[in-house]
Short mmCIF file of N, CA and C in Angstrom, two decimals:
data_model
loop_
_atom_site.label_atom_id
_atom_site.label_comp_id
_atom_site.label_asym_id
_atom_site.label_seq_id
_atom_site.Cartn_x
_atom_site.Cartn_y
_atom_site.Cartn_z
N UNK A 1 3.71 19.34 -1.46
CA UNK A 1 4.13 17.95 -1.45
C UNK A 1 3.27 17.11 -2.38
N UNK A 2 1.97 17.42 -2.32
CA UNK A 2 1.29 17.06 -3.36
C UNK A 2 1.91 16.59 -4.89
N UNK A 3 2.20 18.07 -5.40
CA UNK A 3 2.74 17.63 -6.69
C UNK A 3 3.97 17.12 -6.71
N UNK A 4 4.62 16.45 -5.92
CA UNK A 4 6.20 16.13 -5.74
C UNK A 4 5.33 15.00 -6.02
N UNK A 5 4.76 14.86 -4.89
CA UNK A 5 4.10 12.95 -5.16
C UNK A 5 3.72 12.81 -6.17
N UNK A 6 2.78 13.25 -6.78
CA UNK A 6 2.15 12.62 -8.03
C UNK A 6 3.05 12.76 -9.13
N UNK A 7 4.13 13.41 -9.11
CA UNK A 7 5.48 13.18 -9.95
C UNK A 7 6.02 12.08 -10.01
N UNK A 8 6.74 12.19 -8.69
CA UNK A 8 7.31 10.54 -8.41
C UNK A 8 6.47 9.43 -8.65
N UNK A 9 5.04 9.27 -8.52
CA UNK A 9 4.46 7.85 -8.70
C UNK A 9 4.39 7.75 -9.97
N UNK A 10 3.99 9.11 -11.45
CA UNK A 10 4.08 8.57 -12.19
C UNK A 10 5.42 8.29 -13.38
N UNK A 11 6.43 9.24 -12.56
CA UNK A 11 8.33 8.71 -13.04
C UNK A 11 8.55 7.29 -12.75
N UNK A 12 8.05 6.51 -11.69
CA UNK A 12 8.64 5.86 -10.95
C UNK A 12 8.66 4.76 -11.79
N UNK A 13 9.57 3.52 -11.72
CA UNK A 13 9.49 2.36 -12.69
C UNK A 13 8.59 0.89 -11.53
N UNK A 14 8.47 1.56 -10.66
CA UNK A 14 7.12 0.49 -9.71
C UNK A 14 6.71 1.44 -8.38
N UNK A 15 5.71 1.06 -8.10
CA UNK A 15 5.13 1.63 -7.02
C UNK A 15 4.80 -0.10 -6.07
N UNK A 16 5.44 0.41 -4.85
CA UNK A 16 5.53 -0.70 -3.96
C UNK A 16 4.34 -0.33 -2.64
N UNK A 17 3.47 -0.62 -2.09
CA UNK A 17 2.25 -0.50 -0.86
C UNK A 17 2.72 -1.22 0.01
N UNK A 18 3.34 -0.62 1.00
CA UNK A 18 3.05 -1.25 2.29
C UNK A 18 2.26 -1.17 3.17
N UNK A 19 1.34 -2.08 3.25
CA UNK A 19 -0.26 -2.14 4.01
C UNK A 19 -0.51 -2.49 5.34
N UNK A 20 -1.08 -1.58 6.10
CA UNK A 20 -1.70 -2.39 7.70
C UNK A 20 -2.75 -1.14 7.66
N UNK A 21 -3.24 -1.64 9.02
CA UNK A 21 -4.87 -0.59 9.19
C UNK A 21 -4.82 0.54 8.97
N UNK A 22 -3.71 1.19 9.42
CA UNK A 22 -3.47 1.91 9.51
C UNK A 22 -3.27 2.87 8.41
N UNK A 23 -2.95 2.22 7.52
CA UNK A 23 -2.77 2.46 6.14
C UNK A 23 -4.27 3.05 5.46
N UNK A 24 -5.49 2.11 6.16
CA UNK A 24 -6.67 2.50 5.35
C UNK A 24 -7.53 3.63 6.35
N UNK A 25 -6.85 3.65 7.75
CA UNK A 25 -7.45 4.62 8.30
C UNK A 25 -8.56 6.06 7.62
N UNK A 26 -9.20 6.56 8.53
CA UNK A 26 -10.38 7.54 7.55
C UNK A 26 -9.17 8.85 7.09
N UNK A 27 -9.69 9.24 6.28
CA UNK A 27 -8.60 10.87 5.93
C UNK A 27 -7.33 10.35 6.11
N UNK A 28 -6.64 9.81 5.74
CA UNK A 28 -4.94 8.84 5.76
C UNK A 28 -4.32 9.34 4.49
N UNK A 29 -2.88 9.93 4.17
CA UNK A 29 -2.94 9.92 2.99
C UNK A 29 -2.58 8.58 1.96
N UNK A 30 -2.41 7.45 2.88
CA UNK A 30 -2.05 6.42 2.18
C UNK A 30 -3.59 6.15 1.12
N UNK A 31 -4.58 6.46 1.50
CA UNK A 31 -5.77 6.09 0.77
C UNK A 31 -5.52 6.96 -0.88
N UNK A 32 -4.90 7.95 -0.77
CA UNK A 32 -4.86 9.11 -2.00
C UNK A 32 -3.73 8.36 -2.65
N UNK A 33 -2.67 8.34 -2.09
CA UNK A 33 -1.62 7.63 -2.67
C UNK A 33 -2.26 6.34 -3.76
N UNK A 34 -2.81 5.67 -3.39
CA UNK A 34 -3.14 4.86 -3.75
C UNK A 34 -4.29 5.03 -5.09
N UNK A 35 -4.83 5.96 -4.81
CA UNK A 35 -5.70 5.65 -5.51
C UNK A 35 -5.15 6.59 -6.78
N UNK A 36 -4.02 7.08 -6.79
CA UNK A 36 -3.28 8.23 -7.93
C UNK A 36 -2.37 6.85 -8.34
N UNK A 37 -2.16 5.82 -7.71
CA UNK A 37 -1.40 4.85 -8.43
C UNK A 37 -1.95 4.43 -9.04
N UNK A 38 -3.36 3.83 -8.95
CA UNK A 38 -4.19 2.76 -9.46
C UNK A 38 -4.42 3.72 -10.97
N UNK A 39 -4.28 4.94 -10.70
CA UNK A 39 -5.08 5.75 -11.75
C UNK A 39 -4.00 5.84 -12.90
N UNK A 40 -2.89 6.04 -12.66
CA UNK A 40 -1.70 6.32 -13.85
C UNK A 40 -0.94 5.05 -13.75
N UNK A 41 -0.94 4.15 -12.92
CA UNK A 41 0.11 2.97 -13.54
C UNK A 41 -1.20 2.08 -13.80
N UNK A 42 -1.70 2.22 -13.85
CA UNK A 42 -3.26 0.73 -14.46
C UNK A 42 -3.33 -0.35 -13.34
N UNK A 43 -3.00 0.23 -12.01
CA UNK A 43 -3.05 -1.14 -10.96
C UNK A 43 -1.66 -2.35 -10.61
N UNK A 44 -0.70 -1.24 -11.90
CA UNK A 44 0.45 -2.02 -11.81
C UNK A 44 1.40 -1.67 -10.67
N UNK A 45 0.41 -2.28 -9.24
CA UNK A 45 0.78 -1.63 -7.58
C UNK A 45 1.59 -3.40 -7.57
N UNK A 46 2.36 -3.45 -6.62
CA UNK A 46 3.21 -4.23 -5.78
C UNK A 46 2.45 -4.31 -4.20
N UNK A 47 2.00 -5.26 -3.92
CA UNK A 47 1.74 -4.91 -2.49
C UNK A 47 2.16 -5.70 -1.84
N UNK A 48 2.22 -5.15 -0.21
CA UNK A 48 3.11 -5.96 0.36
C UNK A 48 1.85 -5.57 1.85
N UNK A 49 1.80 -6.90 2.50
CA UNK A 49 0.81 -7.15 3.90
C UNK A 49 1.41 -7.07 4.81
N UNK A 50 1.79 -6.15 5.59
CA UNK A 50 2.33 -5.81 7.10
C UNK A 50 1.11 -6.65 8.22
N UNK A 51 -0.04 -6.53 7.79
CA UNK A 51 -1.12 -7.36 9.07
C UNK A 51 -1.81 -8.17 8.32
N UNK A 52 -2.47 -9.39 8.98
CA UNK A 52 -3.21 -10.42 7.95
C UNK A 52 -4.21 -9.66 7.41
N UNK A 53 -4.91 -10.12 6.53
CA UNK A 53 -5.83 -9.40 4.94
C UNK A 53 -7.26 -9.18 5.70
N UNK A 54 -7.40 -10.13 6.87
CA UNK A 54 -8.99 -9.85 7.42
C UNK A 54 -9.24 -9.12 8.23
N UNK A 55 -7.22 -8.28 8.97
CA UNK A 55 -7.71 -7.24 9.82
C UNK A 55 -7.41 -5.90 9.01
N UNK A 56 -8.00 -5.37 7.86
CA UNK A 56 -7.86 -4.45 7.49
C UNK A 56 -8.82 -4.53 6.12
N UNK A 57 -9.21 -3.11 6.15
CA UNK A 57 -10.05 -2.67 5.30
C UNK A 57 -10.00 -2.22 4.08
N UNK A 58 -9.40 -3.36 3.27
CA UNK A 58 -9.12 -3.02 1.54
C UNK A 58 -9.87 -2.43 1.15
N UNK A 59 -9.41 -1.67 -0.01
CA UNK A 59 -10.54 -0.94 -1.19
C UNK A 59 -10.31 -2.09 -1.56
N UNK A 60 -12.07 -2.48 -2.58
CA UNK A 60 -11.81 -3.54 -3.55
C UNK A 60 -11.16 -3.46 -4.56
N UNK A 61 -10.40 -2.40 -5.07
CA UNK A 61 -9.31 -2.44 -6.08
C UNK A 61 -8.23 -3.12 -6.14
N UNK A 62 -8.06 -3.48 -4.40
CA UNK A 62 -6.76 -4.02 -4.52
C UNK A 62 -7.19 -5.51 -4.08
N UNK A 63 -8.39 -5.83 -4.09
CA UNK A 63 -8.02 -7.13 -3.70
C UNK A 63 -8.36 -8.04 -4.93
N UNK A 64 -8.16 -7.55 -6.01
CA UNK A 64 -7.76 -8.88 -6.84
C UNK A 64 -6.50 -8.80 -7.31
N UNK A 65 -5.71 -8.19 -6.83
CA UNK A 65 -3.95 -8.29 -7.18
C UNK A 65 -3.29 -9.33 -6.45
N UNK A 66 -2.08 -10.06 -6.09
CA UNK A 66 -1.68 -10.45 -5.53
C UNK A 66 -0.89 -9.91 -4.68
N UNK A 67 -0.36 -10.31 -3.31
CA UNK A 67 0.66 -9.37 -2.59
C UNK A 67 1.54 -10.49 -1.70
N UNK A 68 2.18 -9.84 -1.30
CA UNK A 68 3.25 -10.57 -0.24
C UNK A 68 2.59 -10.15 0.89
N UNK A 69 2.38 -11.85 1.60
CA UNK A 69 1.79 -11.87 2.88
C UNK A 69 3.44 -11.52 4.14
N UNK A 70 3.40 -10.35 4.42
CA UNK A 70 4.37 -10.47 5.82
C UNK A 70 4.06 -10.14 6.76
N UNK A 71 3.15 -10.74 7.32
CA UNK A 71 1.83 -10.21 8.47
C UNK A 71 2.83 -10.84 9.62
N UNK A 72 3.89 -11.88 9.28
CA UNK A 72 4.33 -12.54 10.44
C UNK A 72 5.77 -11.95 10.86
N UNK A 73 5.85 -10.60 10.14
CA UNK A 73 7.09 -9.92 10.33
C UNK A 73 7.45 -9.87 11.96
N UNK A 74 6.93 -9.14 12.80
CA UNK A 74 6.92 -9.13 13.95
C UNK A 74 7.98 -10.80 15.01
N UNK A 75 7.05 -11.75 14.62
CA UNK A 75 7.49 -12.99 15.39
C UNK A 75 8.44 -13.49 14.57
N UNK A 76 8.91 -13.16 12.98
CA UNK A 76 9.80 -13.71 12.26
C UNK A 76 11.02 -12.71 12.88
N UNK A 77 11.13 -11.63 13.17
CA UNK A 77 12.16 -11.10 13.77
C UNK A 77 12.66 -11.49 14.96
N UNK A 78 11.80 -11.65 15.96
CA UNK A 78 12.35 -12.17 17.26
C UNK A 78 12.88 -13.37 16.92
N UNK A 79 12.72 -14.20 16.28
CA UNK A 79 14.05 -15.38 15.73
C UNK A 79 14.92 -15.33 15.53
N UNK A 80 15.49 -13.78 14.83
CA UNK A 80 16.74 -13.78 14.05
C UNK A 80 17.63 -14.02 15.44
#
């Protein structure tokens, strides 16, 4: 699966992150993912915030990008 992935991220015409703790958890593969993006697209990541930015443990790579805050997904659904 390995090399399937690192195919697709660097075919792909964007790489999109969807982020919560969980995401940065220890041994996660979202941490590898990430860091094979940063490496072949130049940081040209999309991110997107499933939980607010102070409960989770960015690499500092990504925090000078911008992202879409949707930390309020949860209570924005029970509205619909």
């Amino acid at each position: 699966w390995r090399s399937k992935l690192m195919r697709s991220i660097v075919t792909s015409d964007r790489f999109v992150a969807f982020l919560s703790s969980y995401a940065f958890r220890e041994n996660g593969v979202c941490r590898e993912e990430l860091r094979i993006a940063e490496a072949v697209r130049g940081g040209n990541i999309q991110v997107v915030l499933l939980q607010p930015e102070e409960t989770m443990d960015m690499p500092s790579s990504l925090t000078d990008l911008q992202w879409i805050d949707c930390a309020g997904w949860k209570a924005e659904l029970g509205r619909v």
